[in-house]
mmCIF file of C-alpha atoms in Angstrom:
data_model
loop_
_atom_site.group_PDB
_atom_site.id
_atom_site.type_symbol
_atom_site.label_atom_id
_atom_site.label_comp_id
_atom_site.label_asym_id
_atom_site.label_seq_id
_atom_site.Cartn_x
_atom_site.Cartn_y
_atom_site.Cartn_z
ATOM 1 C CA UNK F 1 0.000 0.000 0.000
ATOM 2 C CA UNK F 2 1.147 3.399 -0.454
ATOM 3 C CA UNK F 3 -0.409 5.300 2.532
ATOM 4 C CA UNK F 4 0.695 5.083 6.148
ATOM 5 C CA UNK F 5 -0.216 1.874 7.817
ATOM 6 C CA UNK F 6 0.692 2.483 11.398
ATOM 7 C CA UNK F 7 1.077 4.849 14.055
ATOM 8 C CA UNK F 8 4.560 5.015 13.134
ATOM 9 C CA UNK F 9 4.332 5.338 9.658
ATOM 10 C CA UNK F 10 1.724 8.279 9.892
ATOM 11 C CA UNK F 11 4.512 10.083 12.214
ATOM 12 C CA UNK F 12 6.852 10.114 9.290
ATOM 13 C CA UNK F 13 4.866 11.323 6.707
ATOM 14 C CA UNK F 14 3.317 14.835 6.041
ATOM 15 C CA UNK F 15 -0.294 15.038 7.500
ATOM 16 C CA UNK F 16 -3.413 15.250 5.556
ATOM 17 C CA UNK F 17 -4.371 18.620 4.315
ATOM 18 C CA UNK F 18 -7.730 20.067 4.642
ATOM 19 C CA UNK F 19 -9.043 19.935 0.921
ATOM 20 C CA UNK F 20 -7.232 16.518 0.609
ATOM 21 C CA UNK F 21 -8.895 13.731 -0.424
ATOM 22 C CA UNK F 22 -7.089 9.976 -0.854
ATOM 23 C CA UNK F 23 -8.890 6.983 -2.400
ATOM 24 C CA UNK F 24 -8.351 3.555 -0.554
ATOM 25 C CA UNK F 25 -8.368 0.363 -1.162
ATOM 26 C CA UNK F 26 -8.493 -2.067 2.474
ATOM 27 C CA UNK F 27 -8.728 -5.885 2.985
ATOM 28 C CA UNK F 28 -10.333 -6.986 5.880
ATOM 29 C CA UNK F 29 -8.061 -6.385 8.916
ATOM 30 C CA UNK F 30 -5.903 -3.609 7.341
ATOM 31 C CA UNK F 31 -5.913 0.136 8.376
ATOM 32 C CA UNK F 32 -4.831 3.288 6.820
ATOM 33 C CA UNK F 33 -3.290 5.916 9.656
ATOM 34 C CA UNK F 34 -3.045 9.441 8.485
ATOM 35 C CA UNK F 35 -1.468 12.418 10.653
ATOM 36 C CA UNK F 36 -4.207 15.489 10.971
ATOM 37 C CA UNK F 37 -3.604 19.149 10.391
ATOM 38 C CA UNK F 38 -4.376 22.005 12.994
ATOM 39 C CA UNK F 39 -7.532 24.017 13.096
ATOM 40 C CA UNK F 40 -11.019 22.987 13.338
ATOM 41 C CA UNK F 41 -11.303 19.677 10.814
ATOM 42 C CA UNK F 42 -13.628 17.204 9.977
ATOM 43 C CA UNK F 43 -12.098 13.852 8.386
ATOM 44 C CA UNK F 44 -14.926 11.691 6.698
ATOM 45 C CA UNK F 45 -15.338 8.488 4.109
ATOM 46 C CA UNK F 46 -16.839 9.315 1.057
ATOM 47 C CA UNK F 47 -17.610 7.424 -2.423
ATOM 48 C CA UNK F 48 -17.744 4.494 -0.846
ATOM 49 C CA UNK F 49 -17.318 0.955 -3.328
ATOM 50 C CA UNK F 50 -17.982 -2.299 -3.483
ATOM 51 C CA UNK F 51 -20.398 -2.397 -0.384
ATOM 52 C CA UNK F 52 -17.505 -1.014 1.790
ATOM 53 C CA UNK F 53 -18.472 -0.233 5.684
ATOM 54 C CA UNK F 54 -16.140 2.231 6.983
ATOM 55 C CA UNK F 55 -14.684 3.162 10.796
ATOM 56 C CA UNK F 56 -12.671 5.960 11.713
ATOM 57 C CA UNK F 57 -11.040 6.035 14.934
ATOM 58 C CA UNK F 58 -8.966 9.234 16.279
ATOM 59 C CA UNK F 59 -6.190 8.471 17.604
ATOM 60 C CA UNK F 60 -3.334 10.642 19.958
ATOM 61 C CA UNK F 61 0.694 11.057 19.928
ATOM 62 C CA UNK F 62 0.842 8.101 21.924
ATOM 63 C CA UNK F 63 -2.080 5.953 19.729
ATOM 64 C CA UNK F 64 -4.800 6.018 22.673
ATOM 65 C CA UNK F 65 -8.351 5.985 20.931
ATOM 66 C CA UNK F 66 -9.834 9.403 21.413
ATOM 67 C CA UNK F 67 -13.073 8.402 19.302
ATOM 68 C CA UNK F 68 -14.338 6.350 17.072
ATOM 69 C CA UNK F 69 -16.966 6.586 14.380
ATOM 70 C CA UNK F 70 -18.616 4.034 12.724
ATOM 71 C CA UNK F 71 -21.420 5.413 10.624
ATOM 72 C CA UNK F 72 -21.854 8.978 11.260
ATOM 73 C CA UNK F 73 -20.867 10.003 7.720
ATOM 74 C CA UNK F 74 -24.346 9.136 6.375
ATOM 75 C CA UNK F 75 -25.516 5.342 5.776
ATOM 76 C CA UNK F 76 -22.317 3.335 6.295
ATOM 77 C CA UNK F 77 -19.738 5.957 5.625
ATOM 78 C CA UNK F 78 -17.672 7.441 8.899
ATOM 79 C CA UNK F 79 -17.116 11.176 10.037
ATOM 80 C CA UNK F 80 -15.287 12.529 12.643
ATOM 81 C CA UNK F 81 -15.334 16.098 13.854
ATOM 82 C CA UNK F 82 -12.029 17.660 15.598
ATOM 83 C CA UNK F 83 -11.831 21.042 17.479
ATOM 84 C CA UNK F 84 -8.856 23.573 16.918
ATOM 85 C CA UNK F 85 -8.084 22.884 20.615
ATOM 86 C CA UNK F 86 -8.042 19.608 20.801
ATOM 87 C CA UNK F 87 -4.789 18.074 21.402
ATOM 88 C CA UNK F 88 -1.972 17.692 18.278
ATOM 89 C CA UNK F 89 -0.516 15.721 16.959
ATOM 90 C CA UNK F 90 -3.637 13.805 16.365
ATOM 91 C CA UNK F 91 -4.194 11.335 13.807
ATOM 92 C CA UNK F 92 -7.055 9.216 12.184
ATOM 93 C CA UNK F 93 -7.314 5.275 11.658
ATOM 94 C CA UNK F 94 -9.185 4.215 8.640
ATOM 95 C CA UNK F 95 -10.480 0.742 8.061
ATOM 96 C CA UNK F 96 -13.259 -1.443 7.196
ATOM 97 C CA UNK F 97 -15.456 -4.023 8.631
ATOM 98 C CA UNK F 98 -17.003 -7.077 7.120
ATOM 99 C CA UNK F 99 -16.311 -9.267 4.890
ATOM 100 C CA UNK F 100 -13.799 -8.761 2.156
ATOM 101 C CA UNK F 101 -11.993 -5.442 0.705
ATOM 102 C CA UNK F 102 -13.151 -1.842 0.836
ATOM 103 C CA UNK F 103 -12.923 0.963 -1.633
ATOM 104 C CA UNK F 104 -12.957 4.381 -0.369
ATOM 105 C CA UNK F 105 -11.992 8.132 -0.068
ATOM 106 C CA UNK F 106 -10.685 9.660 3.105
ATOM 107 C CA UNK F 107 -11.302 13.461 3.207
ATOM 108 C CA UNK F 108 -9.863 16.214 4.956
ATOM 109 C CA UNK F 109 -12.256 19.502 5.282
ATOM 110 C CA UNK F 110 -12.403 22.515 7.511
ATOM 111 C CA UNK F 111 -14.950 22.605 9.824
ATOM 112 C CA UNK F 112 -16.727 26.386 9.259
ATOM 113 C CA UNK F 113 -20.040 25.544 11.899
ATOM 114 C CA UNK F 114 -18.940 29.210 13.655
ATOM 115 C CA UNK F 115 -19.715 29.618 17.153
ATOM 116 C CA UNK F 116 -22.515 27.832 18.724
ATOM 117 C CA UNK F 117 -26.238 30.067 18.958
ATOM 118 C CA UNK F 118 -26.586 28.529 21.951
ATOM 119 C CA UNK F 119 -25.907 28.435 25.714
ATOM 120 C CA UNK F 120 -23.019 26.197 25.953
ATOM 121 C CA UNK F 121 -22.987 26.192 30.227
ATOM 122 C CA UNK F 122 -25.930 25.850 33.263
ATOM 123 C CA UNK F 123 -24.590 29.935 33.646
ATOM 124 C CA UNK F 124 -25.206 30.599 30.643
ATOM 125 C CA UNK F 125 -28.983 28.995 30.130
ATOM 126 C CA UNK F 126 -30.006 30.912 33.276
ATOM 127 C CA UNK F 127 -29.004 34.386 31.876
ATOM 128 C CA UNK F 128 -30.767 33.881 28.423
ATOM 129 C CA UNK F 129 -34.368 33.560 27.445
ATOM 130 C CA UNK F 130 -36.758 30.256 28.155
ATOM 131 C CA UNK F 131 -37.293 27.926 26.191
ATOM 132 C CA UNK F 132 -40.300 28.478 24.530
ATOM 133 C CA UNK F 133 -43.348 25.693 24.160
ATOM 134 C CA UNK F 134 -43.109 24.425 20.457
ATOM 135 C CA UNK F 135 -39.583 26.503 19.553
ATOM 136 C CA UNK F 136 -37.259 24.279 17.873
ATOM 137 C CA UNK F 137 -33.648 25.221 18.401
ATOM 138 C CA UNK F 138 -30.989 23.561 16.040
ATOM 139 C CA UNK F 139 -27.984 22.642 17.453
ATOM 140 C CA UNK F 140 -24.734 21.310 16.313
ATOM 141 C CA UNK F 141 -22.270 19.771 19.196
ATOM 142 C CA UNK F 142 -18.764 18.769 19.128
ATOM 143 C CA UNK F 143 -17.583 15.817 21.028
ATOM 144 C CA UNK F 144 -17.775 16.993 24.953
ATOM 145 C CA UNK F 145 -20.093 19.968 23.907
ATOM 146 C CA UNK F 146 -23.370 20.191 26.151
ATOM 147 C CA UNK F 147 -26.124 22.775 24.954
ATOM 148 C CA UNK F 148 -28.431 24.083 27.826
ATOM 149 C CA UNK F 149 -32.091 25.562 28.241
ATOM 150 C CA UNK F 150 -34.317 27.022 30.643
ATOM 151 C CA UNK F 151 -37.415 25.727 30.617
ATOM 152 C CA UNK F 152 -40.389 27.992 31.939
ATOM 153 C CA UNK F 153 -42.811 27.058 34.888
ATOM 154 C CA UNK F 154 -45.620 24.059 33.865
ATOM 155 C CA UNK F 155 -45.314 20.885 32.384
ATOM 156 C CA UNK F 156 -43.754 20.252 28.842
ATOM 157 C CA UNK F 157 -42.169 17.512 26.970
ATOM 158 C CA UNK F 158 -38.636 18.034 25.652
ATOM 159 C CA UNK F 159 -37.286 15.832 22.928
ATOM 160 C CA UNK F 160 -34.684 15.790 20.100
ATOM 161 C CA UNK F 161 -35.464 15.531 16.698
ATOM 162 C CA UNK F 162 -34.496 15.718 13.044
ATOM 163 C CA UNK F 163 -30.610 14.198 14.072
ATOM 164 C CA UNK F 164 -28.147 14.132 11.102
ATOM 165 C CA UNK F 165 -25.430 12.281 10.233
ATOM 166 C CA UNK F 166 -25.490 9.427 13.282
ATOM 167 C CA UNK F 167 -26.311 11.809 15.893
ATOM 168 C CA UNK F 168 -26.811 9.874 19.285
ATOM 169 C CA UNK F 169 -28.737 12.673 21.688
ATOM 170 C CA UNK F 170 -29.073 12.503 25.793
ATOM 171 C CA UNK F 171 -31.243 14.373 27.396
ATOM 172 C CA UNK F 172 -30.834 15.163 30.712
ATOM 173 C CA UNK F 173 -33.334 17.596 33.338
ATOM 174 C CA UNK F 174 -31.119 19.766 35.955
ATOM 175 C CA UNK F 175 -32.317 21.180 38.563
ATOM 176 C CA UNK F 176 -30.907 25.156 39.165
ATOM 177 C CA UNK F 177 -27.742 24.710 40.848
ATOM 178 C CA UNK F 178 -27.375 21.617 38.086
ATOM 179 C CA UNK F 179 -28.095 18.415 40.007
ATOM 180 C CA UNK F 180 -29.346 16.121 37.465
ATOM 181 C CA UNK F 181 -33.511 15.309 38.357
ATOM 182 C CA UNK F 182 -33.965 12.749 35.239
ATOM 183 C CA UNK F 183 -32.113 11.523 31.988
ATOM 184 C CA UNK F 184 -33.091 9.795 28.689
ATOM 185 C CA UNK F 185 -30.977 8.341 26.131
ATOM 186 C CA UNK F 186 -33.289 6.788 23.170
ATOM 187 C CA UNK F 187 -36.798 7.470 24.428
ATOM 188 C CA UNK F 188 -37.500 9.906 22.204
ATOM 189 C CA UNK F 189 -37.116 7.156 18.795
#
């Protein structure tokens, strides 16, 4: 193969580029390791061939996995999401599961989502506006990212909906100095 192949191997070669894109080829048990550049990135899968199923796992300098992504790339491609301040050198492992080879393309873009519109701490929520009954708020989190809301006096349901791209939501009811009263992971569908 003519991309990295370990740890190693991705320390010794130039990192990916945002823009990049490099087309794979993987048996069954083989990975592709690529070193990441700075700023805020998101590495995905892409034109994926011959029924390939694609994982990407981030790795650190010392090749502890950070995260791992199976399908949130959209059906059963893989994306990944990396924040300007998280820790570099960082790198991505590529490889496939199932039966057989894997054709692919790994791609490098920059991550433009802009500050969130959102209160991002418990502070924050209780200096801004309710939540108002039947106001949808779209939100886009990072890894580690929590987004927080106020709701007003009465009873009300609050749910997630419309998730993208392999989006797995918890909700979780706090109380005002942030004790959490209740949770839910998937009982919303």
């Amino acid at each position: 193969p003519s991309f990295p192949r370990s740890l190693r191997e991705a320390m010794a070669a130039p990192a990916l580029a945002v823009g990049q894109s490099v087309s794979l080829r993987l048996r069954r048990g083989q990975t592709a390791v690529f070193g990441l550049p700075e700023g805020d990135i998101a590495v995905f899968t892409r034109n994926l061939r011959r029924g390939a199923d694609t994982v990407l796992t981030l790795l650190d300098a010392q090749g502890q996995e950070v995260s791992e992504d199976d399908d949130g790339g959209g059906g059963l491609a893989s994306r990944i999401e990396i924040a300007a301040g998280d820790a570099r050198p960082a790198f991505v492992r590529a490889r496939v599961i199932g039966e057989g080879a894997g054709e692919f393309d790994i791609m490098v873009e920059a991550d433009t989502a802009g500050p969130p519109n959102f209160p991002t701490s418990l502070q924050a929520a209780q200096a801004a506006p309710m939540l108002q009954p039947g106001a949808a708020v779209p939100i886009r989190l990072r890894r580690g990212q929590s987004a927080y809301f106020m709701l007003p006096p009465g009873a009300h349901v609050a749910a997630t909906r419309e998730l993208r791209d392999g989006t797995d939501t918890i909700l979780e009811l706090l109380d005002a100095n942030g004790h959490m009263l209740a949770e839910d992971d998937d009982g919303g569908d």
